[in-house]
Amino acid sequence: MFNHIMIGSNDIDRSERFYTAVLGVLGAGEPVRNESPTGHMRLFYRHNGNTLAISQPINNEPACGANGGTIGFKCESPEQVKEFHDVAVAHGGRSVEDPPGLRENAMGAMHLSYVLDPDGNKLCGIHRVR
């Protein structure tokens, strides 16, 4: 369904340090740096057929997190959910909601962790219990 997700950044170098560390937990490598035709810098993290792009806003307005929006990253284990969270916090993210751990609800059992990146974008590490 999705080709890519793009979010904005007010500090592309800070975002590169943050996302290279956090996405490294999931096995993603260094981003492809790209300058748009308008001169704005963008980062493209490609992994397992998916792309997360980080961009300086093309309209030159400040980047901000989407209120109510969350980007979920599939983790391979409960331990990876916690590591995703801990690495994010260690690299300038902020823990939000409940601590990382097991949640059970009508959608089933899953291990979750939630953080905000340095620009306020909400990220989720998720491992569904099978």
Tab-separated table of N, CA, C and O in Angstrom:
chain	number	residue	atom	x	y	z
A	1	MET	N	0.804	-1.192	0.000
A	1	MET	CA	0.000	0.000	0.000
A	1	MET	C	0.851	1.261	0.000
A	1	MET	O	0.589	2.189	-0.725
A	2	PHE	N	1.894	1.299	0.818
A	2	PHE	CA	2.709	2.504	0.927
A	2	PHE	C	4.002	2.375	0.121
A	2	PHE	O	4.614	1.322	0.100
A	3	ASN	N	4.413	3.454	-0.489
A	3	ASN	CA	5.716	3.530	-1.122
A	3	ASN	C	6.731	4.124	-0.161
A	3	ASN	O	7.833	3.616	-0.015
A	4	HIS	N	6.322	5.206	0.518
A	4	HIS	CA	7.214	5.856	1.466
A	4	HIS	C	6.407	6.718	2.435
A	4	HIS	O	5.246	7.024	2.176
A	5	ILE	N	7.047	7.093	3.500
A	5	ILE	CA	6.507	8.068	4.446
A	5	ILE	C	7.549	9.162	4.544
A	5	ILE	O	8.738	8.871	4.696
A	6	MET	N	7.112	10.429	4.449
A	6	MET	CA	8.042	11.544	4.570
A	6	MET	C	7.583	12.432	5.718
A	6	MET	O	6.399	12.744	5.829
A	7	ILE	N	8.532	12.804	6.570
A	7	ILE	CA	8.255	13.726	7.662
A	7	ILE	C	9.248	14.874	7.596
A	7	ILE	O	10.304	14.758	6.982
A	8	GLY	N	8.904	15.962	8.252
A	8	GLY	CA	9.747	17.145	8.222
A	8	GLY	C	10.730	17.208	9.370
A	8	GLY	O	10.529	16.593	10.417
A	9	SER	N	11.786	17.973	9.169
A	9	SER	CA	12.804	18.185	10.193
A	9	SER	C	13.242	19.646	10.193
A	9	SER	O	13.416	20.239	9.133
A	10	ASN	N	13.437	20.183	11.387
A	10	ASN	CA	13.980	21.528	11.532
A	10	ASN	C	15.497	21.530	11.606
A	10	ASN	O	16.115	22.584	11.539
A	11	ASP	N	16.097	20.357	11.755
A	11	ASP	CA	17.555	20.221	11.851
A	11	ASP	C	17.924	18.879	11.224
A	11	ASP	O	17.897	17.846	11.880
A	12	ILE	N	18.244	18.903	9.940
A	12	ILE	CA	18.460	17.671	9.178
A	12	ILE	C	19.640	16.863	9.711
A	12	ILE	O	19.600	15.637	9.716
A	13	ASP	N	20.691	17.534	10.203
A	13	ASP	CA	21.833	16.794	10.749
A	13	ASP	C	21.457	16.092	12.049
A	13	ASP	O	21.839	14.940	12.273
A	14	ARG	N	20.692	16.763	12.907
A	14	ARG	CA	20.211	16.139	14.142
A	14	ARG	C	19.322	14.943	13.806
A	14	ARG	O	19.441	13.876	14.403
A	15	SER	N	18.445	15.109	12.822
A	15	SER	CA	17.570	14.011	12.412
A	15	SER	C	18.371	12.841	11.867
A	15	SER	O	18.043	11.691	12.126
A	16	GLU	N	19.422	13.143	11.133
A	16	GLU	CA	20.250	12.055	10.596
A	16	GLU	C	20.894	11.265	11.727
A	16	GLU	O	20.900	10.028	11.704
A	17	ARG	N	21.427	11.938	12.727
A	17	ARG	CA	22.020	11.224	13.866
A	17	ARG	C	20.963	10.379	14.579
A	17	ARG	O	21.204	9.209	14.896
A	18	PHE	N	19.793	10.961	14.824
A	18	PHE	CA	18.714	10.266	15.522
A	18	PHE	C	18.245	9.043	14.739
A	18	PHE	O	18.236	7.925	15.240
A	19	TYR	N	17.837	9.238	13.483
A	19	TYR	CA	17.258	8.146	12.710
A	19	TYR	C	18.284	7.089	12.299
A	19	TYR	O	17.949	5.911	12.200
A	20	THR	N	19.520	7.465	12.066
A	20	THR	CA	20.539	6.456	11.758
A	20	THR	C	20.718	5.522	12.944
A	20	THR	O	20.796	4.299	12.780
A	21	ALA	N	20.725	6.064	14.165
A	21	ALA	CA	20.847	5.228	15.362
A	21	ALA	C	19.595	4.387	15.581
A	21	ALA	O	19.674	3.168	15.767
A	22	VAL	N	18.427	5.008	15.552
A	22	VAL	CA	17.182	4.306	15.860
A	22	VAL	C	16.854	3.263	14.797
A	22	VAL	O	16.531	2.114	15.119
A	23	LEU	N	16.947	3.625	13.536
A	23	LEU	CA	16.632	2.667	12.479
A	23	LEU	C	17.713	1.603	12.332
A	23	LEU	O	17.456	0.522	11.798
A	24	GLY	N	18.916	1.903	12.836
A	24	GLY	CA	19.965	0.884	12.876
A	24	GLY	C	19.565	-0.301	13.737
A	24	GLY	O	19.959	-1.438	13.466
A	25	VAL	N	18.763	-0.074	14.764
A	25	VAL	CA	18.246	-1.153	15.607
A	25	VAL	C	17.449	-2.142	14.762
A	25	VAL	O	17.454	-3.338	15.015
A	26	LEU	N	16.778	-1.642	13.729
A	26	LEU	CA	15.948	-2.482	12.865
A	26	LEU	C	16.704	-3.041	11.669
A	26	LEU	O	16.145	-3.776	10.868
A	27	GLY	N	17.974	-2.655	11.518
A	27	GLY	CA	18.790	-3.165	10.421
A	27	GLY	C	18.931	-2.225	9.241
A	27	GLY	O	19.535	-2.586	8.236
A	28	ALA	N	18.377	-1.019	9.345
A	28	ALA	CA	18.532	-0.056	8.253
A	28	ALA	C	19.930	0.547	8.303
A	28	ALA	O	20.489	0.740	9.374
A	29	GLY	N	20.459	0.863	7.153
A	29	GLY	CA	21.791	1.452	7.086
A	29	GLY	C	21.741	2.964	7.007
A	29	GLY	O	20.754	3.594	7.371
A	30	GLU	N	22.812	3.532	6.514
A	30	GLU	CA	22.928	4.982	6.357
A	30	GLU	C	21.888	5.477	5.344
A	30	GLU	O	21.545	4.765	4.403
A	31	PRO	N	21.436	6.708	5.486
A	31	PRO	CA	20.467	7.234	4.526
A	31	PRO	C	21.138	7.680	3.236
A	31	PRO	O	22.334	7.947	3.201
A	32	VAL	N	20.333	7.768	2.199
A	32	VAL	CA	20.747	8.428	0.974
A	32	VAL	C	20.417	9.902	1.177
A	32	VAL	O	19.276	10.256	1.464
A	33	ARG	N	21.438	10.765	1.092
A	33	ARG	CA	21.226	12.222	1.217
A	33	ARG	C	20.906	12.756	-0.179
A	33	ARG	O	21.544	12.376	-1.156
A	34	ASN	N	19.922	13.641	-0.237
A	34	ASN	CA	19.477	14.165	-1.518
A	34	ASN	C	19.113	15.626	-1.352
A	34	ASN	O	18.468	16.002	-0.378
A	35	GLU	N	19.522	16.438	-2.307
A	35	GLU	CA	19.116	17.833	-2.322
A	35	GLU	C	17.993	17.979	-3.335
A	35	GLU	O	18.145	17.621	-4.508
A	36	SER	N	16.844	18.486	-2.885
A	36	SER	CA	15.701	18.661	-3.782
A	36	SER	C	15.991	19.778	-4.785
A	36	SER	O	16.913	20.574	-4.586
A	37	PRO	N	15.208	19.863	-5.848
A	37	PRO	CA	15.395	20.949	-6.813
A	37	PRO	C	15.276	22.339	-6.179
A	37	PRO	O	15.815	23.309	-6.709
A	38	THR	N	14.605	22.435	-5.035
A	38	THR	CA	14.458	23.725	-4.348
A	38	THR	C	15.620	24.009	-3.404
A	38	THR	O	15.656	25.051	-2.761
A	39	GLY	N	16.565	23.059	-3.295
A	39	GLY	CA	17.727	23.245	-2.433
A	39	GLY	C	17.561	22.712	-1.022
A	39	GLY	O	18.469	22.831	-0.210
A	40	HIS	N	16.434	22.103	-0.721
A	40	HIS	CA	16.186	21.536	0.608
A	40	HIS	C	16.814	20.151	0.705
A	40	HIS	O	16.746	19.365	-0.240
A	41	MET	N	17.413	19.854	1.867
A	41	MET	CA	18.048	18.547	2.068
A	41	MET	C	17.014	17.524	2.525
A	41	MET	O	16.102	17.836	3.288
A	42	ARG	N	17.217	16.298	2.037
A	42	ARG	CA	16.340	15.190	2.393
A	42	ARG	C	17.194	13.963	2.669
A	42	ARG	O	18.278	13.800	2.099
A	43	LEU	N	16.682	13.110	3.546
A	43	LEU	CA	17.318	11.831	3.867
A	43	LEU	C	16.348	10.719	3.490
A	43	LEU	O	15.159	10.802	3.813
A	44	PHE	N	16.841	9.682	2.839
A	44	PHE	CA	16.004	8.537	2.484
A	44	PHE	C	16.599	7.278	3.096
A	44	PHE	O	17.699	6.849	2.718
A	45	TYR	N	15.883	6.714	4.063
A	45	TYR	CA	16.272	5.448	4.694
A	45	TYR	C	15.484	4.350	4.012
A	45	TYR	O	14.255	4.331	4.072
A	46	ARG	N	16.178	3.421	3.367
A	46	ARG	CA	15.524	2.314	2.664
A	46	ARG	C	15.881	1.009	3.368
A	46	ARG	O	17.047	0.757	3.689
A	47	HIS	N	14.833	0.194	3.598
A	47	HIS	CA	15.047	-1.078	4.292
A	47	HIS	C	13.883	-2.014	3.993
A	47	HIS	O	12.720	-1.637	4.144
A	48	ASN	N	14.187	-3.207	3.567
A	48	ASN	CA	13.175	-4.238	3.308
A	48	ASN	C	12.030	-3.748	2.426
A	48	ASN	O	10.869	-4.035	2.676
A	49	GLY	N	12.354	-2.978	1.399
A	49	GLY	CA	11.346	-2.507	0.458
A	49	GLY	C	10.562	-1.292	0.929
A	49	GLY	O	9.616	-0.883	0.262
A	50	ASN	N	10.917	-0.722	2.064
A	50	ASN	CA	10.221	0.446	2.607
A	50	ASN	C	11.158	1.643	2.640
A	50	ASN	O	12.367	1.486	2.734
A	51	THR	N	10.580	2.838	2.606
A	51	THR	CA	11.377	4.060	2.663
A	51	THR	C	10.776	5.027	3.668
A	51	THR	O	9.576	5.303	3.628
A	52	LEU	N	11.629	5.526	4.564
A	52	LEU	CA	11.273	6.632	5.438
A	52	LEU	C	12.129	7.807	4.994
A	52	LEU	O	13.359	7.704	4.938
A	53	ALA	N	11.471	8.905	4.648
A	53	ALA	CA	12.180	10.098	4.192
A	53	ALA	C	12.031	11.202	5.232
A	53	ALA	O	10.967	11.370	5.819
A	54	ILE	N	13.110	11.931	5.451
A	54	ILE	CA	13.139	13.078	6.354
A	54	ILE	C	13.532	14.266	5.485
A	54	ILE	O	14.522	14.207	4.760
A	55	SER	N	12.771	15.353	5.576
A	55	SER	CA	13.014	16.485	4.688
A	55	SER	C	12.908	17.812	5.417
A	55	SER	O	12.084	17.968	6.315
A	56	GLN	N	13.740	18.753	4.996
A	56	GLN	CA	13.503	20.136	5.387
A	56	GLN	C	12.210	20.533	4.679
A	56	GLN	O	12.036	20.231	3.493
A	57	PRO	N	11.264	21.177	5.364
A	57	PRO	CA	9.996	21.509	4.715
A	57	PRO	C	10.205	22.384	3.468
A	57	PRO	O	10.864	23.418	3.523
A	58	ILE	N	9.623	21.956	2.376
A	58	ILE	CA	9.771	22.635	1.097
A	58	ILE	C	9.118	24.017	1.127
A	58	ILE	O	9.524	24.920	0.417
A	59	ASN	N	8.100	24.203	1.992
A	59	ASN	CA	7.422	25.499	2.066
A	59	ASN	C	8.125	26.475	3.004
A	59	ASN	O	7.629	27.577	3.249
A	60	ASN	N	9.278	26.068	3.556
A	60	ASN	CA	10.094	26.888	4.459
A	60	ASN	C	9.405	27.243	5.777
A	60	ASN	O	9.878	28.096	6.513
A	61	GLU	N	8.301	26.577	6.085
A	61	GLU	CA	7.648	26.723	7.385
A	61	GLU	C	8.302	25.736	8.356
A	61	GLU	O	8.909	24.753	7.933
A	62	PRO	N	8.181	25.972	9.672
A	62	PRO	CA	8.769	25.025	10.630
A	62	PRO	C	8.129	23.638	10.529
A	62	PRO	O	6.920	23.527	10.318
A	63	ALA	N	8.939	22.609	10.670
A	63	ALA	CA	8.430	21.241	10.733
A	63	ALA	C	7.784	21.040	12.094
A	63	ALA	O	8.212	21.606	13.098
A	64	CYS	N	6.726	20.227	12.126
A	64	CYS	CA	6.085	19.893	13.397
A	64	CYS	C	5.493	18.503	13.288
A	64	CYS	O	5.225	18.011	12.202
A	65	GLY	N	5.311	17.857	14.443
A	65	GLY	CA	4.743	16.519	14.467
A	65	GLY	C	3.250	16.560	14.151
A	65	GLY	O	2.569	17.530	14.453
A	66	ALA	N	2.760	15.503	13.562
A	66	ALA	CA	1.340	15.405	13.247
A	66	ALA	C	0.577	15.025	14.511
A	66	ALA	O	0.817	13.959	15.076
A	67	ASN	N	-0.291	15.891	14.969
A	67	ASN	CA	-1.081	15.599	16.157
A	67	ASN	C	-2.030	14.443	15.845
A	67	ASN	O	-2.862	14.545	14.959
A	68	GLY	N	-1.875	13.344	16.561
A	68	GLY	CA	-2.677	12.154	16.315
A	68	GLY	C	-2.016	11.178	15.360
A	68	GLY	O	-2.479	10.054	15.206
A	69	GLY	N	-0.931	11.583	14.721
A	69	GLY	CA	-0.230	10.708	13.784
A	69	GLY	C	0.844	9.893	14.487
A	69	GLY	O	1.487	10.373	15.417
A	70	THR	N	1.043	8.662	14.052
A	70	THR	CA	2.089	7.784	14.582
A	70	THR	C	2.662	6.978	13.433
A	70	THR	O	1.912	6.487	12.590
A	71	ILE	N	3.977	6.824	13.416
A	71	ILE	CA	4.633	5.948	12.448
A	71	ILE	C	5.085	4.715	13.218
A	71	ILE	O	5.876	4.815	14.157
A	72	GLY	N	4.560	3.562	12.851
A	72	GLY	CA	4.884	2.306	13.528
A	72	GLY	C	5.968	1.549	12.793
A	72	GLY	O	5.913	1.406	11.576
A	73	PHE	N	6.956	1.061	13.556
A	73	PHE	CA	8.059	0.284	13.004
A	73	PHE	C	7.983	-1.138	13.530
A	73	PHE	O	7.973	-1.353	14.746
A	74	LYS	N	7.932	-2.110	12.619
A	74	LYS	CA	7.833	-3.513	12.984
A	74	LYS	C	9.142	-3.994	13.590
A	74	LYS	O	10.207	-3.850	12.988
A	75	CYS	N	9.048	-4.552	14.777
A	75	CYS	CA	10.206	-5.112	15.468
A	75	CYS	C	10.096	-6.631	15.482
A	75	CYS	O	9.000	-7.187	15.440
A	76	GLU	N	11.227	-7.300	15.562
A	76	GLU	CA	11.264	-8.759	15.498
A	76	GLU	C	11.080	-9.448	16.841
A	76	GLU	O	10.885	-10.658	16.876
A	77	SER	N	11.140	-8.688	17.936
A	77	SER	CA	11.036	-9.309	19.261
A	77	SER	C	10.658	-8.254	20.295
A	77	SER	O	10.817	-7.049	20.046
A	78	PRO	N	10.197	-8.685	21.469
A	78	PRO	CA	9.946	-7.734	22.546
A	78	PRO	C	11.220	-6.969	22.941
A	78	PRO	O	11.163	-5.779	23.258
A	79	GLU	N	12.345	-7.648	22.893
A	79	GLU	CA	13.616	-7.005	23.232
A	79	GLU	C	13.958	-5.896	22.246
A	79	GLU	O	14.477	-4.847	22.627
A	80	GLN	N	13.642	-6.108	20.973
A	80	GLN	CA	13.918	-5.082	19.972
A	80	GLN	C	12.992	-3.874	20.154
A	80	GLN	O	13.403	-2.740	19.919
A	81	VAL	N	11.766	-4.096	20.623
A	81	VAL	CA	10.853	-2.985	20.929
A	81	VAL	C	11.473	-2.096	21.996
A	81	VAL	O	11.476	-0.874	21.887
A	82	LYS	N	12.010	-2.718	23.043
A	82	LYS	CA	12.638	-1.955	24.134
A	82	LYS	C	13.903	-1.261	23.651
A	82	LYS	O	14.148	-0.103	23.980
A	83	GLU	N	14.715	-1.954	22.863
A	83	GLU	CA	15.940	-1.349	22.338
A	83	GLU	C	15.617	-0.156	21.435
A	83	GLU	O	16.282	0.884	21.503
A	84	PHE	N	14.604	-0.291	20.588
A	84	PHE	CA	14.148	0.803	19.728
A	84	PHE	C	13.859	2.034	20.589
A	84	PHE	O	14.331	3.133	20.307
A	85	HIS	N	13.113	1.850	21.642
A	85	HIS	CA	12.765	2.927	22.581
A	85	HIS	C	14.012	3.516	23.224
A	85	HIS	O	14.219	4.729	23.228
A	86	ASP	N	14.852	2.659	23.786
A	86	ASP	CA	16.013	3.123	24.541
A	86	ASP	C	17.018	3.863	23.659
A	86	ASP	O	17.588	4.874	24.071
A	87	VAL	N	17.239	3.376	22.453
A	87	VAL	CA	18.158	4.050	21.530
A	87	VAL	C	17.569	5.402	21.116
A	87	VAL	O	18.287	6.400	21.038
A	88	ALA	N	16.268	5.448	20.887
A	88	ALA	CA	15.629	6.718	20.534
A	88	ALA	C	15.815	7.745	21.645
A	88	ALA	O	16.193	8.893	21.390
A	89	VAL	N	15.570	7.351	22.883
A	89	VAL	CA	15.715	8.267	24.017
A	89	VAL	C	17.170	8.701	24.168
A	89	VAL	O	17.467	9.873	24.414
A	90	ALA	N	18.098	7.774	23.973
A	90	ALA	CA	19.522	8.094	24.101
A	90	ALA	C	20.012	9.058	23.019
A	90	ALA	O	21.050	9.697	23.185
A	91	HIS	N	19.253	9.167	21.923
A	91	HIS	CA	19.664	10.026	20.809
A	91	HIS	C	18.747	11.238	20.637
A	91	HIS	O	18.594	11.763	19.531
A	92	GLY	N	18.143	11.686	21.715
A	92	GLY	CA	17.387	12.932	21.679
A	92	GLY	C	15.887	12.785	21.583
A	92	GLY	O	15.176	13.786	21.533
A	93	GLY	N	15.380	11.555	21.570
A	93	GLY	CA	13.935	11.345	21.564
A	93	GLY	C	13.387	11.450	22.982
A	93	GLY	O	14.136	11.520	23.950
A	94	ARG	N	12.068	11.439	23.075
A	94	ARG	CA	11.416	11.535	24.381
A	94	ARG	C	10.370	10.432	24.494
A	94	ARG	O	9.522	10.270	23.618
A	95	SER	N	10.450	9.671	25.574
A	95	SER	CA	9.500	8.606	25.832
A	95	SER	C	8.121	9.201	26.099
A	95	SER	O	7.991	10.192	26.825
A	96	VAL	N	7.092	8.620	25.502
A	96	VAL	CA	5.717	9.056	25.734
A	96	VAL	C	4.841	7.833	25.980
A	96	VAL	O	5.206	6.715	25.659
A	97	GLU	N	3.681	8.080	26.553
A	97	GLU	CA	2.704	7.055	26.898
A	97	GLU	C	3.285	6.117	27.954
A	97	GLU	O	4.140	6.512	28.738
A	98	ASP	N	2.829	4.891	27.972
A	98	ASP	CA	3.286	3.927	28.975
A	98	ASP	C	4.697	3.452	28.661
A	98	ASP	O	5.143	3.533	27.510
A	99	PRO	N	5.412	2.923	29.665
A	99	PRO	CA	6.739	2.365	29.391
A	99	PRO	C	6.647	1.219	28.379
A	99	PRO	O	5.578	0.609	28.231
A	100	PRO	N	7.746	0.906	27.693
A	100	PRO	CA	7.721	-0.201	26.737
A	100	PRO	C	7.245	-1.486	27.420
A	100	PRO	O	7.603	-1.755	28.562
A	101	GLY	N	6.422	-2.235	26.712
A	101	GLY	CA	5.965	-3.494	27.282
A	101	GLY	C	4.766	-4.078	26.564
A	101	GLY	O	4.311	-3.563	25.544
A	102	LEU	N	4.262	-5.157	27.146
A	102	LEU	CA	3.141	-5.907	26.584
A	102	LEU	C	1.833	-5.164	26.816
A	102	LEU	O	1.577	-4.669	27.917
A	103	ARG	N	1.013	-5.083	25.781
A	103	ARG	CA	-0.341	-4.525	25.874
A	103	ARG	C	-1.281	-5.571	25.282
A	103	ARG	O	-0.972	-6.177	24.260
A	104	GLU	N	-2.396	-5.743	25.896
A	104	GLU	CA	-3.406	-6.662	25.368
A	104	GLU	C	-4.722	-5.920	25.264
A	104	GLU	O	-5.143	-5.255	26.206
A	105	ASN	N	-5.337	-5.994	24.075
A	105	ASN	CA	-6.626	-5.354	23.859
A	105	ASN	C	-7.368	-6.103	22.767
A	105	ASN	O	-6.952	-7.192	22.372
A	106	ALA	N	-8.435	-5.536	22.269
A	106	ALA	CA	-9.255	-6.196	21.252
A	106	ALA	C	-8.480	-6.513	19.976
A	106	ALA	O	-8.869	-7.404	19.222
A	107	MET	N	-7.367	-5.821	19.747
A	107	MET	CA	-6.557	-6.077	18.551
A	107	MET	C	-5.527	-7.177	18.792
A	107	MET	O	-4.745	-7.497	17.909
A	108	GLY	N	-5.495	-7.731	20.005
A	108	GLY	CA	-4.567	-8.807	20.315
A	108	GLY	C	-3.446	-8.347	21.224
A	108	GLY	O	-3.418	-7.199	21.680
A	109	ALA	N	-2.524	-9.250	21.483
A	109	ALA	CA	-1.371	-8.964	22.341
A	109	ALA	C	-0.223	-8.436	21.490
A	109	ALA	O	0.063	-8.975	20.421
A	110	MET	N	0.416	-7.373	21.989
A	110	MET	CA	1.556	-6.808	21.275
A	110	MET	C	2.462	-6.081	22.258
A	110	MET	O	2.012	-5.587	23.289
A	111	HIS	N	3.735	-6.082	21.935
A	111	HIS	CA	4.712	-5.304	22.696
A	111	HIS	C	4.859	-3.972	21.984
A	111	HIS	O	5.044	-3.929	20.764
A	112	LEU	N	4.766	-2.872	22.763
A	112	LEU	CA	4.792	-1.538	22.190
A	112	LEU	C	5.740	-0.625	22.946
A	112	LEU	O	5.934	-0.784	24.157
A	113	SER	N	6.313	0.333	22.231
A	113	SER	CA	7.021	1.457	22.851
A	113	SER	C	6.760	2.674	21.985
A	113	SER	O	6.652	2.575	20.763
A	114	TYR	N	6.620	3.829	22.655
A	114	TYR	CA	6.333	5.073	21.957
A	114	TYR	C	7.347	6.143	22.339
A	114	TYR	O	7.674	6.303	23.516
A	115	VAL	N	7.823	6.874	21.320
A	115	VAL	CA	8.740	7.992	21.541
A	115	VAL	C	8.374	9.115	20.574
A	115	VAL	O	7.745	8.892	19.542
A	116	LEU	N	8.792	10.322	20.940
A	116	LEU	CA	8.746	11.447	20.013
A	116	LEU	C	10.158	11.691	19.521
A	116	LEU	O	11.108	11.669	20.322
A	117	ASP	N	10.323	11.901	18.219
A	117	ASP	CA	11.645	12.256	17.711
A	117	ASP	C	11.939	13.706	18.094
A	117	ASP	O	11.069	14.389	18.657
A	118	PRO	N	13.142	14.199	17.829
A	118	PRO	CA	13.474	15.574	18.240
A	118	PRO	C	12.580	16.664	17.643
A	118	PRO	O	12.518	17.765	18.180
A	119	ASP	N	11.848	16.370	16.557
A	119	ASP	CA	10.935	17.351	15.967
A	119	ASP	C	9.486	17.119	16.378
A	119	ASP	O	8.588	17.811	15.906
A	120	GLY	N	9.240	16.140	17.246
A	120	GLY	CA	7.892	15.896	17.745
A	120	GLY	C	7.087	14.863	16.985
A	120	GLY	O	5.906	14.681	17.262
A	121	ASN	N	7.689	14.154	16.039
A	121	ASN	CA	6.990	13.091	15.326
A	121	ASN	C	6.902	11.867	16.226
A	121	ASN	O	7.897	11.458	16.827
A	122	LYS	N	5.715	11.278	16.324
A	122	LYS	CA	5.503	10.131	17.203
A	122	LYS	C	5.854	8.835	16.475
A	122	LYS	O	5.344	8.559	15.382
A	123	LEU	N	6.726	8.048	17.105
A	123	LEU	CA	7.178	6.774	16.564
A	123	LEU	C	6.770	5.658	17.506
A	123	LEU	O	6.757	5.829	18.722
A	124	CYS	N	6.487	4.508	16.944
A	124	CYS	CA	6.109	3.336	17.731
A	124	CYS	C	6.960	2.155	17.295
A	124	CYS	O	7.088	1.884	16.104
A	125	GLY	N	7.542	1.453	18.260
A	125	GLY	CA	8.147	0.146	18.011
A	125	GLY	C	7.098	-0.887	18.376
A	125	GLY	O	6.507	-0.801	19.462
A	126	ILE	N	6.806	-1.840	17.481
A	126	ILE	CA	5.747	-2.808	17.735
A	126	ILE	C	6.165	-4.221	17.343
A	126	ILE	O	6.781	-4.428	16.298
A	127	HIS	N	5.857	-5.155	18.235
A	127	HIS	CA	6.041	-6.585	17.959
A	127	HIS	C	4.738	-7.275	18.353
A	127	HIS	O	4.341	-7.244	19.506
A	128	ARG	N	4.078	-7.852	17.364
A	128	ARG	CA	2.802	-8.553	17.629
A	128	ARG	C	3.095	-9.970	18.094
A	128	ARG	O	3.881	-10.688	17.473
A	129	VAL	N	2.428	-10.359	19.171
A	129	VAL	CA	2.559	-11.719	19.690
A	129	VAL	C	1.720	-12.613	18.781
A	129	VAL	O	0.583	-12.328	18.489
A	130	ARG	N	2.291	-13.695	18.342
A	130	ARG	CA	1.592	-14.576	17.405
A	130	ARG	C	0.863	-15.664	18.123
A	130	ARG	O	1.110	-16.144	19.098
